[in-house]
């Protein structure tokens, strides 16, 4: 608190406010601190924009991967249907005596390959869903079984 006493000099009396600090020499330091703080704020803003861009890129890539995986599942399902039709036709031809057993075995192999492709495409689809959930930072929403720390 300021002391409101009067100091008497030889010429006149002056009001005394006590001991005070006058920051007239600190103006440069305050300006430098302000400029430094503004630079830190700008740097943090750039870091935030960079992180947002990285997250957006991860989400976009994950969405593309998921779309590709969905197309693979659809393709493998149609290949399964085609392989089933092919095996039925080859069995019918074998039953009538037009074809031999090699054609039936080849049809069965193509059905097994189509089934394998379907399972692989389902795996890719589930993996793409998990990657999308991770990119969106919500792994428990799509599959709580595969999220870190979940109980089985």
mmCIF file with all atom_site columns, N, CA and C in Angstrom, residues 77-126:
data_model
loop_
_atom_site.group_PDB
_atom_site.id
_atom_site.type_symbol
_atom_site.label_atom_id
_atom_site.label_alt_id
_atom_site.label_comp_id
_atom_site.label_asym_id
_atom_site.label_entity_id
_atom_site.label_seq_id
_atom_site.pdbx_PDB_ins_code
_atom_site.Cartn_x
_atom_site.Cartn_y
_atom_site.Cartn_z
_atom_site.occupancy
_atom_site.B_iso_or_equiv
_atom_site.pdbx_formal_charge
_atom_site.auth_seq_id
_atom_site.auth_comp_id
_atom_site.auth_asym_id
_atom_site.auth_atom_id
_atom_site.pdbx_PDB_model_num
ATOM 1   N N  . UNK A 1 77  ? -17.681 -63.036 -53.325 1.00 0.00 ? 77  UNK A N  1
ATOM 2   C CA . UNK A 1 77  ? -18.998 -63.672 -53.219 1.00 0.00 ? 77  UNK A CA 1
ATOM 3   C C  . UNK A 1 77  ? -19.523 -64.064 -54.601 1.00 0.00 ? 77  UNK A C  1
ATOM 4   N N  . UNK A 1 78  ? -19.343 -63.182 -55.570 1.00 0.00 ? 78  UNK A N  1
ATOM 5   C CA . UNK A 1 78  ? -19.805 -63.523 -56.918 1.00 0.00 ? 78  UNK A CA 1
ATOM 6   C C  . UNK A 1 78  ? -18.961 -64.659 -57.506 1.00 0.00 ? 78  UNK A C  1
ATOM 7   N N  . UNK A 1 79  ? -17.664 -64.698 -57.167 1.00 0.00 ? 79  UNK A N  1
ATOM 8   C CA . UNK A 1 79  ? -16.829 -65.815 -57.626 1.00 0.00 ? 79  UNK A CA 1
ATOM 9   C C  . UNK A 1 79  ? -17.273 -67.134 -56.991 1.00 0.00 ? 79  UNK A C  1
ATOM 10  N N  . UNK A 1 80  ? -17.705 -67.083 -55.735 1.00 0.00 ? 80  UNK A N  1
ATOM 11  C CA . UNK A 1 80  ? -18.222 -68.294 -55.089 1.00 0.00 ? 80  UNK A CA 1
ATOM 12  C C  . UNK A 1 80  ? -19.482 -68.797 -55.797 1.00 0.00 ? 80  UNK A C  1
ATOM 13  N N  . UNK A 1 81  ? -20.373 -67.875 -56.107 1.00 0.00 ? 81  UNK A N  1
ATOM 14  C CA . UNK A 1 81  ? -21.611 -68.272 -56.795 1.00 0.00 ? 81  UNK A CA 1
ATOM 15  C C  . UNK A 1 81  ? -21.295 -68.871 -58.161 1.00 0.00 ? 81  UNK A C  1
ATOM 16  N N  . UNK A 1 82  ? -20.359 -68.240 -58.853 1.00 0.00 ? 82  UNK A N  1
ATOM 17  C CA . UNK A 1 82  ? -19.971 -68.753 -60.167 1.00 0.00 ? 82  UNK A CA 1
ATOM 18  C C  . UNK A 1 82  ? -19.332 -70.140 -60.044 1.00 0.00 ? 82  UNK A C  1
ATOM 19  N N  . UNK A 1 83  ? -18.492 -70.342 -59.025 1.00 0.00 ? 83  UNK A N  1
ATOM 20  C CA . UNK A 1 83  ? -17.849 -71.649 -58.839 1.00 0.00 ? 83  UNK A CA 1
ATOM 21  C C  . UNK A 1 83  ? -18.889 -72.714 -58.484 1.00 0.00 ? 83  UNK A C  1
ATOM 22  N N  . UNK A 1 84  ? -19.903 -72.342 -57.695 1.00 0.00 ? 84  UNK A N  1
ATOM 23  C CA . UNK A 1 84  ? -20.975 -73.296 -57.374 1.00 0.00 ? 84  UNK A CA 1
ATOM 24  C C  . UNK A 1 84  ? -21.754 -73.694 -58.627 1.00 0.00 ? 84  UNK A C  1
ATOM 25  N N  . UNK A 1 85  ? -22.056 -72.706 -59.473 1.00 0.00 ? 85  UNK A N  1
ATOM 26  C CA . UNK A 1 85  ? -22.752 -73.018 -60.723 1.00 0.00 ? 85  UNK A CA 1
ATOM 27  C C  . UNK A 1 85  ? -21.896 -73.910 -61.617 1.00 0.00 ? 85  UNK A C  1
ATOM 28  N N  . UNK A 1 86  ? -20.602 -73.631 -61.647 1.00 0.00 ? 86  UNK A N  1
ATOM 29  C CA . UNK A 1 86  ? -19.692 -74.412 -62.471 1.00 0.00 ? 86  UNK A CA 1
ATOM 30  C C  . UNK A 1 86  ? -19.605 -75.862 -61.972 1.00 0.00 ? 86  UNK A C  1
ATOM 31  N N  . UNK A 1 87  ? -19.562 -76.044 -60.662 1.00 0.00 ? 87  UNK A N  1
ATOM 32  C CA . UNK A 1 87  ? -19.484 -77.414 -60.129 1.00 0.00 ? 87  UNK A CA 1
ATOM 33  C C  . UNK A 1 87  ? -20.784 -78.175 -60.380 1.00 0.00 ? 87  UNK A C  1
ATOM 34  N N  . UNK A 1 88  ? -21.922 -77.495 -60.287 1.00 0.00 ? 88  UNK A N  1
ATOM 35  C CA . UNK A 1 88  ? -23.201 -78.154 -60.582 1.00 0.00 ? 88  UNK A CA 1
ATOM 36  C C  . UNK A 1 88  ? -23.259 -78.593 -62.046 1.00 0.00 ? 88  UNK A C  1
ATOM 37  N N  . UNK A 1 89  ? -22.809 -77.718 -62.929 1.00 0.00 ? 89  UNK A N  1
ATOM 38  C CA . UNK A 1 89  ? -22.832 -78.055 -64.356 1.00 0.00 ? 89  UNK A CA 1
ATOM 39  C C  . UNK A 1 89  ? -21.874 -79.207 -64.673 1.00 0.00 ? 89  UNK A C  1
ATOM 40  N N  . UNK A 1 90  ? -20.696 -79.183 -64.071 1.00 0.00 ? 90  UNK A N  1
ATOM 41  C CA . UNK A 1 90  ? -19.747 -80.262 -64.358 1.00 0.00 ? 90  UNK A CA 1
ATOM 42  C C  . UNK A 1 90  ? -20.230 -81.592 -63.767 1.00 0.00 ? 90  UNK A C  1
ATOM 43  N N  . UNK A 1 91  ? -20.891 -81.557 -62.618 1.00 0.00 ? 91  UNK A N  1
ATOM 44  C CA . UNK A 1 91  ? -21.453 -82.788 -62.054 1.00 0.00 ? 91  UNK A CA 1
ATOM 45  C C  . UNK A 1 91  ? -22.600 -83.313 -62.925 1.00 0.00 ? 91  UNK A C  1
ATOM 46  N N  . UNK A 1 92  ? -23.411 -82.392 -63.454 1.00 0.00 ? 92  UNK A N  1
ATOM 47  C CA . UNK A 1 92  ? -24.487 -82.807 -64.355 1.00 0.00 ? 92  UNK A CA 1
ATOM 48  C C  . UNK A 1 92  ? -23.921 -83.433 -65.628 1.00 0.00 ? 92  UNK A C  1
ATOM 49  N N  . UNK A 1 93  ? -22.878 -82.811 -66.189 1.00 0.00 ? 93  UNK A N  1
ATOM 50  C CA . UNK A 1 93  ? -22.251 -83.371 -67.391 1.00 0.00 ? 93  UNK A CA 1
ATOM 51  C C  . UNK A 1 93  ? -21.613 -84.730 -67.103 1.00 0.00 ? 93  UNK A C  1
ATOM 52  N N  . UNK A 1 94  ? -21.025 -84.875 -65.918 1.00 0.00 ? 94  UNK A N  1
ATOM 53  C CA . UNK A 1 94  ? -20.421 -86.157 -65.541 1.00 0.00 ? 94  UNK A CA 1
ATOM 54  C C  . UNK A 1 94  ? -21.504 -87.227 -65.366 1.00 0.00 ? 94  UNK A C  1
ATOM 55  N N  . UNK A 1 95  ? -22.639 -86.824 -64.773 1.00 0.00 ? 95  UNK A N  1
ATOM 56  C CA . UNK A 1 95  ? -23.725 -87.772 -64.546 1.00 0.00 ? 95  UNK A CA 1
ATOM 57  C C  . UNK A 1 95  ? -24.295 -88.279 -65.869 1.00 0.00 ? 95  UNK A C  1
ATOM 58  N N  . UNK A 1 96  ? -24.339 -87.428 -66.880 1.00 0.00 ? 96  UNK A N  1
ATOM 59  C CA . UNK A 1 96  ? -24.870 -87.824 -68.180 1.00 0.00 ? 96  UNK A CA 1
ATOM 60  C C  . UNK A 1 96  ? -23.818 -88.601 -68.979 1.00 0.00 ? 96  UNK A C  1
ATOM 61  N N  . UNK A 1 97  ? -22.564 -88.453 -68.615 1.00 0.00 ? 97  UNK A N  1
ATOM 62  C CA . UNK A 1 97  ? -21.501 -89.163 -69.306 1.00 0.00 ? 97  UNK A CA 1
ATOM 63  C C  . UNK A 1 97  ? -20.799 -88.354 -70.354 1.00 0.00 ? 97  UNK A C  1
ATOM 64  N N  . UNK A 1 98  ? -21.056 -87.039 -70.399 1.00 0.00 ? 98  UNK A N  1
ATOM 65  C CA . UNK A 1 98  ? -20.434 -86.180 -71.396 1.00 0.00 ? 98  UNK A CA 1
ATOM 66  C C  . UNK A 1 98  ? -19.021 -85.775 -70.957 1.00 0.00 ? 98  UNK A C  1
ATOM 67  N N  . UNK A 1 99  ? -18.801 -85.643 -69.635 1.00 0.00 ? 99  UNK A N  1
ATOM 68  C CA . UNK A 1 99  ? -17.505 -85.199 -69.119 1.00 0.00 ? 99  UNK A CA 1
ATOM 69  C C  . UNK A 1 99  ? -16.932 -86.262 -68.198 1.00 0.00 ? 99  UNK A C  1
ATOM 70  N N  . UNK A 1 100 ? -15.629 -86.133 -67.932 1.00 0.00 ? 100 UNK A N  1
ATOM 71  C CA . UNK A 1 100 ? -14.994 -87.090 -67.025 1.00 0.00 ? 100 UNK A CA 1
ATOM 72  C C  . UNK A 1 100 ? -14.825 -86.473 -65.631 1.00 0.00 ? 100 UNK A C  1
ATOM 73  N N  . UNK A 1 101 ? -14.235 -87.229 -64.743 1.00 0.00 ? 101 UNK A N  1
ATOM 74  C CA . UNK A 1 101 ? -14.105 -86.782 -63.359 1.00 0.00 ? 101 UNK A CA 1
ATOM 75  C C  . UNK A 1 101 ? -13.073 -85.673 -63.187 1.00 0.00 ? 101 UNK A C  1
ATOM 76  N N  . UNK A 1 102 ? -12.201 -85.501 -64.142 1.00 0.00 ? 102 UNK A N  1
ATOM 77  C CA . UNK A 1 102 ? -11.189 -84.434 -64.054 1.00 0.00 ? 102 UNK A CA 1
ATOM 78  C C  . UNK A 1 102 ? -11.871 -83.066 -64.052 1.00 0.00 ? 102 UNK A C  1
ATOM 79  N N  . UNK A 1 103 ? -12.885 -82.924 -64.882 1.00 0.00 ? 103 UNK A N  1
ATOM 80  C CA . UNK A 1 103 ? -13.620 -81.659 -64.919 1.00 0.00 ? 103 UNK A CA 1
ATOM 81  C C  . UNK A 1 103 ? -14.303 -81.384 -63.581 1.00 0.00 ? 103 UNK A C  1
ATOM 82  N N  . UNK A 1 104 ? -14.843 -82.399 -62.947 1.00 0.00 ? 104 UNK A N  1
ATOM 83  C CA . UNK A 1 104 ? -15.497 -82.231 -61.643 1.00 0.00 ? 104 UNK A CA 1
ATOM 84  C C  . UNK A 1 104 ? -14.468 -81.836 -60.593 1.00 0.00 ? 104 UNK A C  1
ATOM 85  N N  . UNK A 1 105 ? -13.303 -82.488 -60.630 1.00 0.00 ? 105 UNK A N  1
ATOM 86  C CA . UNK A 1 105 ? -12.248 -82.164 -59.663 1.00 0.00 ? 105 UNK A CA 1
ATOM 87  C C  . UNK A 1 105 ? -11.748 -80.734 -59.863 1.00 0.00 ? 105 UNK A C  1
ATOM 88  N N  . UNK A 1 106 ? -11.583 -80.326 -61.111 1.00 0.00 ? 106 UNK A N  1
ATOM 89  C CA . UNK A 1 106 ? -11.173 -78.938 -61.386 1.00 0.00 ? 106 UNK A CA 1
ATOM 90  C C  . UNK A 1 106 ? -12.211 -77.942 -60.872 1.00 0.00 ? 106 UNK A C  1
ATOM 91  N N  . UNK A 1 107 ? -13.467 -78.270 -61.026 1.00 0.00 ? 107 UNK A N  1
ATOM 92  C CA . UNK A 1 107 ? -14.536 -77.399 -60.523 1.00 0.00 ? 107 UNK A CA 1
ATOM 93  C C  . UNK A 1 107 ? -14.502 -77.324 -58.998 1.00 0.00 ? 107 UNK A C  1
ATOM 94  N N  . UNK A 1 108 ? -14.217 -78.439 -58.365 1.00 0.00 ? 108 UNK A N  1
ATOM 95  C CA . UNK A 1 108 ? -14.122 -78.451 -56.910 1.00 0.00 ? 108 UNK A CA 1
ATOM 96  C C  . UNK A 1 108 ? -12.922 -77.628 -56.439 1.00 0.00 ? 108 UNK A C  1
ATOM 97  N N  . UNK A 1 109 ? -11.831 -77.694 -57.165 1.00 0.00 ? 109 UNK A N  1
ATOM 98  C CA . UNK A 1 109 ? -10.661 -76.883 -56.820 1.00 0.00 ? 109 UNK A CA 1
ATOM 99  C C  . UNK A 1 109 ? -10.958 -75.398 -56.969 1.00 0.00 ? 109 UNK A C  1
ATOM 100 N N  . UNK A 1 110 ? -11.676 -75.051 -58.012 1.00 0.00 ? 110 UNK A N  1
ATOM 101 C CA . UNK A 1 110 ? -12.021 -73.632 -58.196 1.00 0.00 ? 110 UNK A CA 1
ATOM 102 C C  . UNK A 1 110 ? -12.970 -73.161 -57.104 1.00 0.00 ? 110 UNK A C  1
ATOM 103 N N  . UNK A 1 111 ? -13.867 -74.035 -56.634 1.00 0.00 ? 111 UNK A N  1
ATOM 104 C CA . UNK A 1 111 ? -14.749 -73.675 -55.519 1.00 0.00 ? 111 UNK A CA 1
ATOM 105 C C  . UNK A 1 111 ? -13.935 -73.491 -54.243 1.00 0.00 ? 111 UNK A C  1
ATOM 106 N N  . UNK A 1 112 ? -12.971 -74.363 -54.004 1.00 0.00 ? 112 UNK A N  1
ATOM 107 C CA . UNK A 1 112 ? -12.120 -74.224 -52.812 1.00 0.00 ? 112 UNK A CA 1
ATOM 108 C C  . UNK A 1 112 ? -11.314 -72.927 -52.872 1.00 0.00 ? 112 UNK A C  1
ATOM 109 N N  . UNK A 1 113 ? -10.809 -72.580 -54.041 1.00 0.00 ? 113 UNK A N  1
ATOM 110 C CA . UNK A 1 113 ? -10.064 -71.327 -54.195 1.00 0.00 ? 113 UNK A CA 1
ATOM 111 C C  . UNK A 1 113 ? -10.977 -70.119 -53.973 1.00 0.00 ? 113 UNK A C  1
ATOM 112 N N  . UNK A 1 114 ? -12.207 -70.198 -54.470 1.00 0.00 ? 114 UNK A N  1
ATOM 113 C CA . UNK A 1 114 ? -13.165 -69.099 -54.275 1.00 0.00 ? 114 UNK A CA 1
ATOM 114 C C  . UNK A 1 114 ? -13.510 -68.949 -52.794 1.00 0.00 ? 114 UNK A C  1
ATOM 115 N N  . UNK A 1 115 ? -13.660 -70.072 -52.096 1.00 0.00 ? 115 UNK A N  1
ATOM 116 C CA . UNK A 1 115 ? -13.921 -70.010 -50.649 1.00 0.00 ? 115 UNK A CA 1
ATOM 117 C C  . UNK A 1 115 ? -12.746 -69.384 -49.907 1.00 0.00 ? 115 UNK A C  1
ATOM 118 N N  . UNK A 1 116 ? -11.538 -69.755 -50.301 1.00 0.00 ? 116 UNK A N  1
ATOM 119 C CA . UNK A 1 116 ? -10.342 -69.189 -49.677 1.00 0.00 ? 116 UNK A CA 1
ATOM 120 C C  . UNK A 1 116 ? -10.259 -67.685 -49.930 1.00 0.00 ? 116 UNK A C  1
ATOM 121 N N  . UNK A 1 117 ? -10.537 -67.276 -51.154 1.00 0.00 ? 117 UNK A N  1
ATOM 122 C CA . UNK A 1 117 ? -10.530 -65.852 -51.483 1.00 0.00 ? 117 UNK A CA 1
ATOM 123 C C  . UNK A 1 117 ? -11.583 -65.086 -50.683 1.00 0.00 ? 117 UNK A C  1
ATOM 124 N N  . UNK A 1 118 ? -12.728 -65.701 -50.469 1.00 0.00 ? 118 UNK A N  1
ATOM 125 C CA . UNK A 1 118 ? -13.790 -65.061 -49.690 1.00 0.00 ? 118 UNK A CA 1
ATOM 126 C C  . UNK A 1 118 ? -13.344 -64.846 -48.251 1.00 0.00 ? 118 UNK A C  1
ATOM 127 N N  . UNK A 1 119 ? -12.739 -65.852 -47.665 1.00 0.00 ? 119 UNK A N  1
ATOM 128 C CA . UNK A 1 119 ? -12.261 -65.724 -46.277 1.00 0.00 ? 119 UNK A CA 1
ATOM 129 C C  . UNK A 1 119 ? -11.173 -64.651 -46.191 1.00 0.00 ? 119 UNK A C  1
ATOM 130 N N  . UNK A 1 120 ? -10.287 -64.633 -47.162 1.00 0.00 ? 120 UNK A N  1
ATOM 131 C CA . UNK A 1 120 ? -9.227  -63.614 -47.178 1.00 0.00 ? 120 UNK A CA 1
ATOM 132 C C  . UNK A 1 120 ? -9.802  -62.211 -47.331 1.00 0.00 ? 120 UNK A C  1
ATOM 133 N N  . UNK A 1 121 ? -10.811 -62.084 -48.166 1.00 0.00 ? 121 UNK A N  1
ATOM 134 C CA . UNK A 1 121 ? -11.417 -60.762 -48.346 1.00 0.00 ? 121 UNK A CA 1
ATOM 135 C C  . UNK A 1 121 ? -12.175 -60.321 -47.106 1.00 0.00 ? 121 UNK A C  1
ATOM 136 N N  . UNK A 1 122 ? -12.812 -61.263 -46.409 1.00 0.00 ? 122 UNK A N  1
ATOM 137 C CA . UNK A 1 122 ? -13.463 -60.909 -45.138 1.00 0.00 ? 122 UNK A CA 1
ATOM 138 C C  . UNK A 1 122 ? -12.440 -60.447 -44.112 1.00 0.00 ? 122 UNK A C  1
ATOM 139 N N  . UNK A 1 123 ? -11.308 -61.138 -44.063 1.00 0.00 ? 123 UNK A N  1
ATOM 140 C CA . UNK A 1 123 ? -10.244 -60.723 -43.149 1.00 0.00 ? 123 UNK A CA 1
ATOM 141 C C  . UNK A 1 123 ? -9.773  -59.312 -43.480 1.00 0.00 ? 123 UNK A C  1
ATOM 142 N N  . UNK A 1 124 ? -9.580  -59.032 -44.765 1.00 0.00 ? 124 UNK A N  1
ATOM 143 C CA . UNK A 1 124 ? -9.156  -57.692 -45.188 1.00 0.00 ? 124 UNK A CA 1
ATOM 144 C C  . UNK A 1 124 ? -10.194 -56.638 -44.822 1.00 0.00 ? 124 UNK A C  1
ATOM 145 N N  . UNK A 1 125 ? -11.475 -57.008 -44.958 1.00 0.00 ? 125 UNK A N  1
ATOM 146 C CA . UNK A 1 125 ? -12.542 -56.069 -44.626 1.00 0.00 ? 125 UNK A CA 1
ATOM 147 C C  . UNK A 1 125 ? -12.546 -55.756 -43.124 1.00 0.00 ? 125 UNK A C  1
ATOM 148 N N  . UNK A 1 126 ? -12.422 -56.777 -42.296 1.00 0.00 ? 126 UNK A N  1
ATOM 149 C CA . UNK A 1 126 ? -12.401 -56.545 -40.849 1.00 0.00 ? 126 UNK A CA 1
ATOM 150 C C  . UNK A 1 126 ? -11.169 -55.757 -40.433 1.00 0.00 ? 126 UNK A C  1
#
